[in-house]
PDB file of C-alpha atoms in Angstrom:
ATOM      1  CA  GLY A  30      60.693  15.668 -11.650  1.00  0.00           C
ATOM      2  CA  GLN A  31      63.271  13.907  -9.533  1.00  0.00           C
ATOM      3  CA  ASN A  32      66.124  13.424 -11.971  1.00  0.00           C
ATOM      4  CA  ILE A  33      69.054  11.343 -10.834  1.00  0.00           C
ATOM      5  CA  ASP A  34      72.231  11.942 -12.806  1.00  0.00           C
ATOM      6  CA  GLN A  35      75.323   9.765 -12.927  1.00  0.00           C
ATOM      7  CA  PRO A  36      77.974   9.136 -15.605  1.00  0.00           C
ATOM      8  CA  THR A  37      77.090   6.509 -18.175  1.00  0.00           C
ATOM      9  CA  GLU A  38      80.376   4.647 -18.066  1.00  0.00           C
ATOM     10  CA  MET A  39      83.800   4.647 -16.433  1.00  0.00           C
ATOM     11  CA  THR A  40      86.990   2.653 -16.849  1.00  0.00           C
ATOM     12  CA  ALA A  41      89.594   1.949 -14.172  1.00  0.00           C
ATOM     13  CA  THR A  42      92.588  -0.293 -13.583  1.00  0.00           C
ATOM     14  CA  GLU A  43      92.737  -3.288 -11.260  1.00  0.00           C
ATOM     15  CA  GLY A  44      94.053  -2.238  -7.835  1.00  0.00           C
ATOM     16  CA  ALA A  45      93.154   1.431  -8.342  1.00  0.00           C
ATOM     17  CA  ILE A  46      90.486   3.637  -6.735  1.00  0.00           C
ATOM     18  CA  VAL A  47      87.427   4.919  -8.584  1.00  0.00           C
ATOM     19  CA  GLN A  48      84.758   7.440  -7.573  1.00  0.00           C
ATOM     20  CA  ILE A  49      81.286   7.318  -9.119  1.00  0.00           C
ATOM     21  CA  ASN A  50      79.296  10.529  -8.683  1.00  0.00           C
ATOM     22  CA  CYS A  51      75.544  10.993  -8.450  1.00  0.00           C
ATOM     23  CA  THR A  52      73.425  14.140  -8.245  1.00  0.00           C
ATOM     24  CA  TYR A  53      69.759  14.314  -7.366  1.00  0.00           C
ATOM     25  CA  GLN A  54      67.000  16.818  -6.703  1.00  0.00           C
ATOM     26  CA  THR A  55      66.800  17.728  -3.025  1.00  0.00           C
ATOM     27  CA  SER A  56      63.100  18.559  -2.642  1.00  0.00           C
ATOM     28  CA  GLY A  57      61.446  15.811  -0.566  1.00  0.00           C
ATOM     29  CA  PHE A  58      64.683  13.818  -0.449  1.00  0.00           C
ATOM     30  CA  ASN A  59      65.020  11.362   2.402  1.00  0.00           C
ATOM     31  CA  GLY A  60      67.934   9.047   1.682  1.00  0.00           C
ATOM     32  CA  LEU A  61      70.260   7.650  -0.965  1.00  0.00           C
ATOM     33  CA  PHE A  62      71.024   4.050  -1.917  1.00  0.00           C
ATOM     34  CA  TRP A  63      73.752   2.507  -4.043  1.00  0.00           C
ATOM     35  CA  TYR A  64      73.244  -0.833  -5.777  1.00  0.00           C
ATOM     36  CA  GLN A  65      75.551  -3.050  -7.823  1.00  0.00           C
ATOM     37  CA  GLN A  66      74.188  -4.898 -10.835  1.00  0.00           C
ATOM     38  CA  HIS A  67      76.089  -7.487 -12.854  1.00  0.00           C
ATOM     39  CA  ALA A  68      74.906  -8.062 -16.418  1.00  0.00           C
ATOM     40  CA  GLY A  69      71.694 -10.073 -16.580  1.00  0.00           C
ATOM     41  CA  GLU A  70      71.289 -10.180 -12.818  1.00  0.00           C
ATOM     42  CA  ALA A  71      69.201  -8.348 -10.236  1.00  0.00           C
ATOM     43  CA  PRO A  72      70.660  -5.335  -8.396  1.00  0.00           C
ATOM     44  CA  THR A  73      72.199  -6.010  -4.988  1.00  0.00           C
ATOM     45  CA  PHE A  74      72.244  -3.479  -2.160  1.00  0.00           C
ATOM     46  CA  LEU A  75      75.593  -1.833  -1.382  1.00  0.00           C
ATOM     47  CA  SER A  76      74.993   1.146   0.896  1.00  0.00           C
ATOM     48  CA  TYR A  77      72.571   3.685   2.297  1.00  0.00           C
ATOM     49  CA  ASN A  78      73.202   7.323   3.329  1.00  0.00           C
ATOM     50  CA  VAL A  79      70.726   9.612   5.044  1.00  0.00           C
ATOM     51  CA  LEU A  80      73.066  11.956   6.958  1.00  0.00           C
ATOM     52  CA  ASP A  81      75.907  14.019   5.530  1.00  0.00           C
ATOM     53  CA  GLY A  82      79.259  12.305   5.533  1.00  0.00           C
ATOM     54  CA  LEU A  83      81.073   9.152   4.605  1.00  0.00           C
ATOM     55  CA  GLU A  84      79.906   5.602   5.318  1.00  0.00           C
ATOM     56  CA  GLU A  85      82.622   2.965   4.961  1.00  0.00           C
ATOM     57  CA  LYS A  86      82.026  -0.725   4.295  1.00  0.00           C
ATOM     58  CA  GLY A  87      85.217  -2.568   3.514  1.00  0.00           C
ATOM     59  CA  ARG A  88      86.466  -1.646   0.046  1.00  0.00           C
ATOM     60  CA  PHE A  89      83.329   0.391  -0.665  1.00  0.00           C
ATOM     61  CA  SER A  90      82.465   3.796   0.813  1.00  0.00           C
ATOM     62  CA  SER A  91      79.584   6.132   0.085  1.00  0.00           C
ATOM     63  CA  PHE A  92      79.365   9.863   0.706  1.00  0.00           C
ATOM     64  CA  LEU A  93      76.396  12.206   0.911  1.00  0.00           C
ATOM     65  CA  SER A  94      75.947  15.975   0.925  1.00  0.00           C
ATOM     66  CA  ARG A  95      72.259  16.765   1.415  1.00  0.00           C
ATOM     67  CA  SER A  96      72.638  20.513   0.840  1.00  0.00           C
ATOM     68  CA  LYS A  97      74.366  19.956  -2.498  1.00  0.00           C
ATOM     69  CA  GLY A  98      72.200  17.046  -3.662  1.00  0.00           C
ATOM     70  CA  TYR A  99      75.355  15.020  -4.249  1.00  0.00           C
ATOM     71  CA  SER A 100      76.624  11.566  -3.455  1.00  0.00           C
ATOM     72  CA  TYR A 101      79.512   9.395  -4.534  1.00  0.00           C
ATOM     73  CA  LEU A 102      80.470   5.751  -4.300  1.00  0.00           C
ATOM     74  CA  LEU A 103      84.167   5.093  -3.759  1.00  0.00           C
ATOM     75  CA  LEU A 104      85.622   1.711  -4.673  1.00  0.00           C
ATOM     76  CA  LYS A 105      89.137   0.927  -3.463  1.00  0.00           C
ATOM     77  CA  GLU A 106      91.575  -1.829  -4.448  1.00  0.00           C
ATOM     78  CA  LEU A 107      89.548  -2.548  -7.546  1.00  0.00           C
ATOM     79  CA  GLN A 108      89.140  -6.158  -8.588  1.00  0.00           C
ATOM     80  CA  MET A 109      88.059  -7.546 -11.930  1.00  0.00           C
ATOM     81  CA  LYS A 110      84.821  -8.782 -10.339  1.00  0.00           C
ATOM     82  CA  ASP A 111      83.901  -5.149  -9.576  1.00  0.00           C
ATOM     83  CA  SER A 112      83.115  -4.699 -13.281  1.00  0.00           C
ATOM     84  CA  ALA A 113      79.366  -4.041 -13.149  1.00  0.00           C
ATOM     85  CA  SER A 114      76.746  -1.327 -13.349  1.00  0.00           C
ATOM     86  CA  TYR A 115      76.408   0.852 -10.244  1.00  0.00           C
ATOM     87  CA  LEU A 116      72.966   2.334  -9.633  1.00  0.00           C
ATOM     88  CA  CYS A 117      72.322   5.422  -7.559  1.00  0.00           C
ATOM     89  CA  ALA A 118      68.768   5.613  -6.150  1.00  0.00           C
ATOM     90  CA  ALA A 119      67.147   8.400  -4.151  1.00  0.00           C
ATOM     91  CA  PHE A 120      64.263   7.869  -1.751  1.00  0.00           C
ATOM     92  CA  TYR A 121      61.614  10.572  -1.653  1.00  0.00           C
ATOM     93  CA  ASN A 122      58.981  11.123   1.003  1.00  0.00           C
ATOM     94  CA  GLN A 123      56.150  11.660  -1.433  1.00  0.00           C
ATOM     95  CA  GLY A 124      54.649   8.302  -2.265  1.00  0.00           C
ATOM     96  CA  GLY A 125      57.537   6.396  -0.732  1.00  0.00           C
ATOM     97  CA  LYS A 126      59.239   5.986  -4.095  1.00  0.00           C
ATOM     98  CA  LEU A 127      62.802   5.037  -4.862  1.00  0.00           C
ATOM     99  CA  ILE A 128      63.982   6.759  -8.049  1.00  0.00           C
ATOM    100  CA  PHE A 129      66.900   5.161  -9.882  1.00  0.00           C
ATOM    101  CA  GLY A 130      69.561   6.774 -12.016  1.00  0.00           C
ATOM    102  CA  GLN A 131      70.497   5.205 -15.349  1.00  0.00           C
ATOM    103  CA  GLY A 132      73.476   3.415 -13.811  1.00  0.00           C
ATOM    104  CA  THR A 133      77.229   3.785 -14.338  1.00  0.00           C
ATOM    105  CA  GLU A 134      78.857   0.918 -16.237  1.00  0.00           C
ATOM    106  CA  LEU A 135      82.276   0.354 -14.643  1.00  0.00           C
ATOM    107  CA  SER A 136      84.913  -1.622 -16.532  1.00  0.00           C
ATOM    108  CA  VAL A 137      87.929  -2.773 -14.540  1.00  0.00           C
ATOM    109  CA  LYS A 138      90.937  -3.594 -16.723  1.00  0.00           C
ATOM    110  CA  PRO A 139      94.092  -5.525 -15.795  1.00  0.00           C
TER     111      PRO A 139
ATOM    112  CA  ASP B   3      65.300 -18.856   3.198  1.00  0.00           C
ATOM    113  CA  GLY B   4      63.318 -15.657   2.807  1.00  0.00           C
ATOM    114  CA  GLY B   5      63.331 -13.912  -0.496  1.00  0.00           C
ATOM    115  CA  ILE B   6      61.560 -12.744  -3.605  1.00  0.00           C
ATOM    116  CA  THR B   7      60.622 -15.207  -6.329  1.00  0.00           C
ATOM    117  CA  GLN B   8      59.854 -14.111  -9.848  1.00  0.00           C
ATOM    118  CA  SER B   9      58.533 -16.463 -12.492  1.00  0.00           C
ATOM    119  CA  PRO B  10      58.972 -17.331 -15.211  1.00  0.00           C
ATOM    120  CA  LYS B  11      62.624 -16.481 -15.847  1.00  0.00           C
ATOM    121  CA  TYR B  12      61.977 -16.124 -19.586  1.00  0.00           C
ATOM    122  CA  LEU B  13      58.645 -15.322 -21.263  1.00  0.00           C
ATOM    123  CA  PHE B  14      57.580 -14.867 -24.853  1.00  0.00           C
ATOM    124  CA  ARG B  15      54.541 -12.866 -25.898  1.00  0.00           C
ATOM    125  CA  LYS B  16      52.601 -13.152 -29.116  1.00  0.00           C
ATOM    126  CA  GLU B  17      51.025 -10.201 -30.855  1.00  0.00           C
ATOM    127  CA  GLY B  18      47.830  -9.069 -29.096  1.00  0.00           C
ATOM    128  CA  GLN B  19      48.386 -11.321 -26.110  1.00  0.00           C
ATOM    129  CA  ASN B  20      48.300 -10.405 -22.444  1.00  0.00           C
ATOM    130  CA  VAL B  21      50.923 -12.060 -20.237  1.00  0.00           C
ATOM    131  CA  THR B  22      51.275 -12.088 -16.457  1.00  0.00           C
ATOM    132  CA  LEU B  23      54.550 -12.031 -14.558  1.00  0.00           C
ATOM    133  CA  SER B  24      54.519 -13.495 -11.072  1.00  0.00           C
ATOM    134  CA  CYS B  25      56.209 -11.989  -8.003  1.00  0.00           C
ATOM    135  CA  GLU B  26      55.991 -13.592  -4.557  1.00  0.00           C
ATOM    136  CA  GLN B  27      57.834 -12.601  -1.374  1.00  0.00           C
ATOM    137  CA  ASN B  28      58.046 -14.247   2.033  1.00  0.00           C
ATOM    138  CA  LEU B  29      59.911 -11.423   3.729  1.00  0.00           C
ATOM    139  CA  ASN B  30      56.728  -9.996   5.273  1.00  0.00           C
ATOM    140  CA  HIS B  31      57.455  -6.730   3.440  1.00  0.00           C
ATOM    141  CA  ASP B  32      54.681  -4.175   3.141  1.00  0.00           C
ATOM    142  CA  ALA B  33      55.696  -2.473  -0.099  1.00  0.00           C
ATOM    143  CA  MET B  34      56.241  -4.078  -3.496  1.00  0.00           C
ATOM    144  CA  TYR B  35      57.445  -2.614  -6.771  1.00  0.00           C
ATOM    145  CA  TRP B  36      57.710  -3.429 -10.468  1.00  0.00           C
ATOM    146  CA  TYR B  37      60.501  -1.999 -12.607  1.00  0.00           C
ATOM    147  CA  ARG B  38      61.353  -2.271 -16.254  1.00  0.00           C
ATOM    148  CA  GLN B  39      64.971  -2.225 -17.435  1.00  0.00           C
ATOM    149  CA  ASP B  40      65.991  -1.810 -21.073  1.00  0.00           C
ATOM    150  CA  PRO B  41      69.530  -2.643 -22.285  1.00  0.00           C
ATOM    151  CA  GLY B  42      72.076  -0.158 -20.950  1.00  0.00           C
ATOM    152  CA  GLN B  43      69.400   1.713 -19.022  1.00  0.00           C
ATOM    153  CA  GLY B  44      68.481   2.210 -15.401  1.00  0.00           C
ATOM    154  CA  LEU B  45      65.323   0.975 -13.709  1.00  0.00           C
ATOM    155  CA  ARG B  46      62.027   2.660 -14.520  1.00  0.00           C
ATOM    156  CA  LEU B  47      59.126   2.305 -12.103  1.00  0.00           C
ATOM    157  CA  ILE B  48      55.949   0.769 -13.537  1.00  0.00           C
ATOM    158  CA  TYR B  49      53.689   0.307 -10.502  1.00  0.00           C
ATOM    159  CA  TYR B  50      54.119   0.075  -6.755  1.00  0.00           C
ATOM    160  CA  SER B  51      52.011  -0.930  -3.785  1.00  0.00           C
ATOM    161  CA  GLN B  52      52.528   0.173  -0.207  1.00  0.00           C
ATOM    162  CA  ILE B  53      49.720  -1.891   1.276  1.00  0.00           C
ATOM    163  CA  VAL B  54      47.345  -4.712   0.350  1.00  0.00           C
ATOM    164  CA  ASN B  55      44.490  -3.713  -1.980  1.00  0.00           C
ATOM    165  CA  ASP B  56      46.186  -0.448  -2.906  1.00  0.00           C
ATOM    166  CA  PHE B  57      48.676   0.463  -5.639  1.00  0.00           C
ATOM    167  CA  GLN B  58      49.913   3.525  -7.504  1.00  0.00           C
ATOM    168  CA  LYS B  59      51.158   4.196 -11.007  1.00  0.00           C
ATOM    169  CA  GLY B  60      54.845   4.743 -11.515  1.00  0.00           C
ATOM    170  CA  ASP B  61      56.478   6.633 -14.368  1.00  0.00           C
ATOM    171  CA  ILE B  62      55.608   4.190 -17.178  1.00  0.00           C
ATOM    172  CA  ALA B  63      52.318   2.498 -16.169  1.00  0.00           C
ATOM    173  CA  GLU B  64      50.629   2.662 -19.585  1.00  0.00           C
ATOM    174  CA  GLY B  65      50.044  -0.796 -21.031  1.00  0.00           C
ATOM    175  CA  TYR B  66      50.509  -2.527 -17.674  1.00  0.00           C
ATOM    176  CA  SER B  67      48.189  -3.554 -14.841  1.00  0.00           C
ATOM    177  CA  VAL B  68      48.739  -4.960 -11.343  1.00  0.00           C
ATOM    178  CA  SER B  69      46.824  -6.325  -8.370  1.00  0.00           C
ATOM    179  CA  ARG B  70      47.686  -6.653  -4.680  1.00  0.00           C
ATOM    180  CA  GLU B  71      45.147  -9.032  -3.175  1.00  0.00           C
ATOM    181  CA  LYS B  72      47.662 -10.601  -0.806  1.00  0.00           C
ATOM    182  CA  LYS B  73      50.651  -9.130   1.010  1.00  0.00           C
ATOM    183  CA  GLU B  74      52.940 -11.765  -0.463  1.00  0.00           C
ATOM    184  CA  SER B  75      51.965 -11.382  -4.102  1.00  0.00           C
ATOM    185  CA  PHE B  76      52.136  -8.567  -6.666  1.00  0.00           C
ATOM    186  CA  PRO B  77      51.563  -9.904 -10.202  1.00  0.00           C
ATOM    187  CA  LEU B  78      52.168  -7.688 -13.241  1.00  0.00           C
ATOM    188  CA  THR B  79      50.145  -8.063 -16.438  1.00  0.00           C
ATOM    189  CA  VAL B  80      51.681  -6.800 -19.647  1.00  0.00           C
ATOM    190  CA  THR B  81      48.704  -6.033 -21.857  1.00  0.00           C
ATOM    191  CA  SER B  82      48.449  -5.887 -25.638  1.00  0.00           C
ATOM    192  CA  ALA B  83      48.372  -2.099 -25.281  1.00  0.00           C
ATOM    193  CA  GLN B  84      52.077  -2.181 -24.390  1.00  0.00           C
ATOM    194  CA  LYS B  85      53.573  -2.007 -27.882  1.00  0.00           C
ATOM    195  CA  ASN B  86      57.204  -2.429 -26.887  1.00  0.00           C
ATOM    196  CA  PRO B  87      57.222  -4.979 -24.067  1.00  0.00           C
ATOM    197  CA  THR B  88      60.658  -6.496 -24.689  1.00  0.00           C
ATOM    198  CA  ALA B  89      62.665  -5.783 -21.530  1.00  0.00           C
ATOM    199  CA  PHE B  90      63.998  -7.173 -18.262  1.00  0.00           C
ATOM    200  CA  TYR B  91      61.321  -6.903 -15.545  1.00  0.00           C
ATOM    201  CA  LEU B  92      62.354  -6.680 -11.917  1.00  0.00           C
ATOM    202  CA  CYS B  93      60.130  -7.031  -8.876  1.00  0.00           C
ATOM    203  CA  ALA B  94      61.248  -5.627  -5.526  1.00  0.00           C
ATOM    204  CA  SER B  95      59.923  -5.455  -1.999  1.00  0.00           C
ATOM    205  CA  ARG B  96      60.718  -3.324   1.016  1.00  0.00           C
ATOM    206  CA  ARG B  97      59.820  -3.064   4.657  1.00  0.00           C
ATOM    207  CA  GLN B  98      57.708   0.061   4.750  1.00  0.00           C
ATOM    208  CA  SER B  99      58.634   1.462   8.111  1.00  0.00           C
ATOM    209  CA  GLY B 100      61.661   3.704   7.939  1.00  0.00           C
ATOM    210  CA  SER B 101      63.230   5.076   4.822  1.00  0.00           C
ATOM    211  CA  ASN B 102      66.553   3.359   5.527  1.00  0.00           C
ATOM    212  CA  GLN B 103      65.196   0.017   4.432  1.00  0.00           C
ATOM    213  CA  PRO B 104      66.675  -1.123   1.112  1.00  0.00           C
ATOM    214  CA  GLN B 105      64.645  -2.710  -1.642  1.00  0.00           C
ATOM    215  CA  HIS B 106      65.258  -6.409  -2.185  1.00  0.00           C
ATOM    216  CA  PHE B 107      65.018  -7.611  -5.755  1.00  0.00           C
ATOM    217  CA  GLY B 108      63.904 -10.824  -7.379  1.00  0.00           C
ATOM    218  CA  ASP B 109      66.016 -12.412 -10.128  1.00  0.00           C
ATOM    219  CA  GLY B 110      63.931 -10.866 -12.887  1.00  0.00           C
ATOM    220  CA  THR B 111      61.849 -12.003 -15.865  1.00  0.00           C
ATOM    221  CA  ARG B 112      63.104 -11.455 -19.386  1.00  0.00           C
ATOM    222  CA  LEU B 113      60.168 -10.806 -21.739  1.00  0.00           C
ATOM    223  CA  SER B 114      60.467 -10.996 -25.518  1.00  0.00           C
ATOM    224  CA  ILE B 115      58.048 -10.692 -28.430  1.00  0.00           C
ATOM    225  CA  LEU B 116      57.580 -13.693 -30.730  1.00  0.00           C
TER     226      LEU B 116
END
């Protein structure tokens, strides 16, 4: 299998920083995506990592370690609108499939 | 504007009935996907197609069928064999070349049993 694991839920305070972790199986791995999904809506693309290291995009950054099968999404200066589910998805060579984790429900509180 | 259109937004199925969910894209993407999402859960892959006239089963294909007669269209039929069809169904498409291409999603179809 190609299990993707991430925490089910997290809570953070407005203005703070939060890190959402994701682990995946490395065999056949070719890249990792992060998506944001608000309740009742479709997921929207946030970031993509294929090489080790940190990719920064404004308040959001994503990190990848291919050898460890590990990624995280870092959200800075949290805003109430960041309350959503964050989906980690790994792309595998075989069959060109994108496998999604269960999502991490982030609640941002005042 | 280019994008992915799913219809209908809401759909109700009677016992023993087959229903078809529409997915159309004008992004000229090669690959198309169908996912099912249950409350509080991630996305589970039902079927996907990397090229016209070809498709593969995902992790939960039983009770579903698809066709890919045109590049732009990838309809999903939920058959009567699918005993628990109530879920949020998402269609996605992706440019095939290069693994760094993200999937683009439609707005989803919410299916319920009458």
